[in-house]
Coordinates of C-alpha atoms in Angstrom, one line a residue:
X671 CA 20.1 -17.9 5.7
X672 CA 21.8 -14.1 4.7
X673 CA 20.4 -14.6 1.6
X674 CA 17.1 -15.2 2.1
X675 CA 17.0 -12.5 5.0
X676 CA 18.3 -10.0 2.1
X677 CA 15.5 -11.3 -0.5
X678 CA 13.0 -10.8 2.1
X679 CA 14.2 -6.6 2.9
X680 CA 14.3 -6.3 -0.5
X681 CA 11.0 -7.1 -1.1
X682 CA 9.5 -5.3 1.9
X683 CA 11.1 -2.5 0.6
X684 CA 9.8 -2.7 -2.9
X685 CA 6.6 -3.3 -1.2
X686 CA 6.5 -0.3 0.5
X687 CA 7.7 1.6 -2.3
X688 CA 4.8 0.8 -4.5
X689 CA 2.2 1.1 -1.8
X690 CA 3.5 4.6 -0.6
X691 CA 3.2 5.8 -4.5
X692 CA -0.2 4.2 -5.4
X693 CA -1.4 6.3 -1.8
X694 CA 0.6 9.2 -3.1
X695 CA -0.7 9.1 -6.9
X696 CA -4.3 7.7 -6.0
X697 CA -5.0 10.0 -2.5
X698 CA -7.8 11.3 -3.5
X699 CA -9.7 8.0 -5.6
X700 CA -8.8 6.2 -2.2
X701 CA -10.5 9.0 -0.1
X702 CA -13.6 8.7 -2.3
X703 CA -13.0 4.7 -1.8
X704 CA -12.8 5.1 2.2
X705 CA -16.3 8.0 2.5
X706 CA -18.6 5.1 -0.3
X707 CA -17.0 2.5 2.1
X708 CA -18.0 4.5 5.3
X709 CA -21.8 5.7 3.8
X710 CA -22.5 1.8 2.7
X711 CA -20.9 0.4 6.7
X712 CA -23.1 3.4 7.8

């Protein structure tokens, strides 16, 4: 039960760790993403 409550914060973490650096290192490709995204909705 502790261990797979550990495996799942460690992955959650790990997770979050590579989602926060692709926003970080791709802000501005996903920016572009979000406004063709917005213009083709639109």
């Amino acid at each position: 039960m502790f261990g797979q409550t550990f495996l799942v914060v460690i992955v959650d973490k790990v997770v979050l760790f590579f989602i926060s650096g692709r926003l970080m290192k791709n802000k501005k490709d996903n920016n572009l993403l979000l406004v063709q995204e917005v213009n083709l909705k639109g």
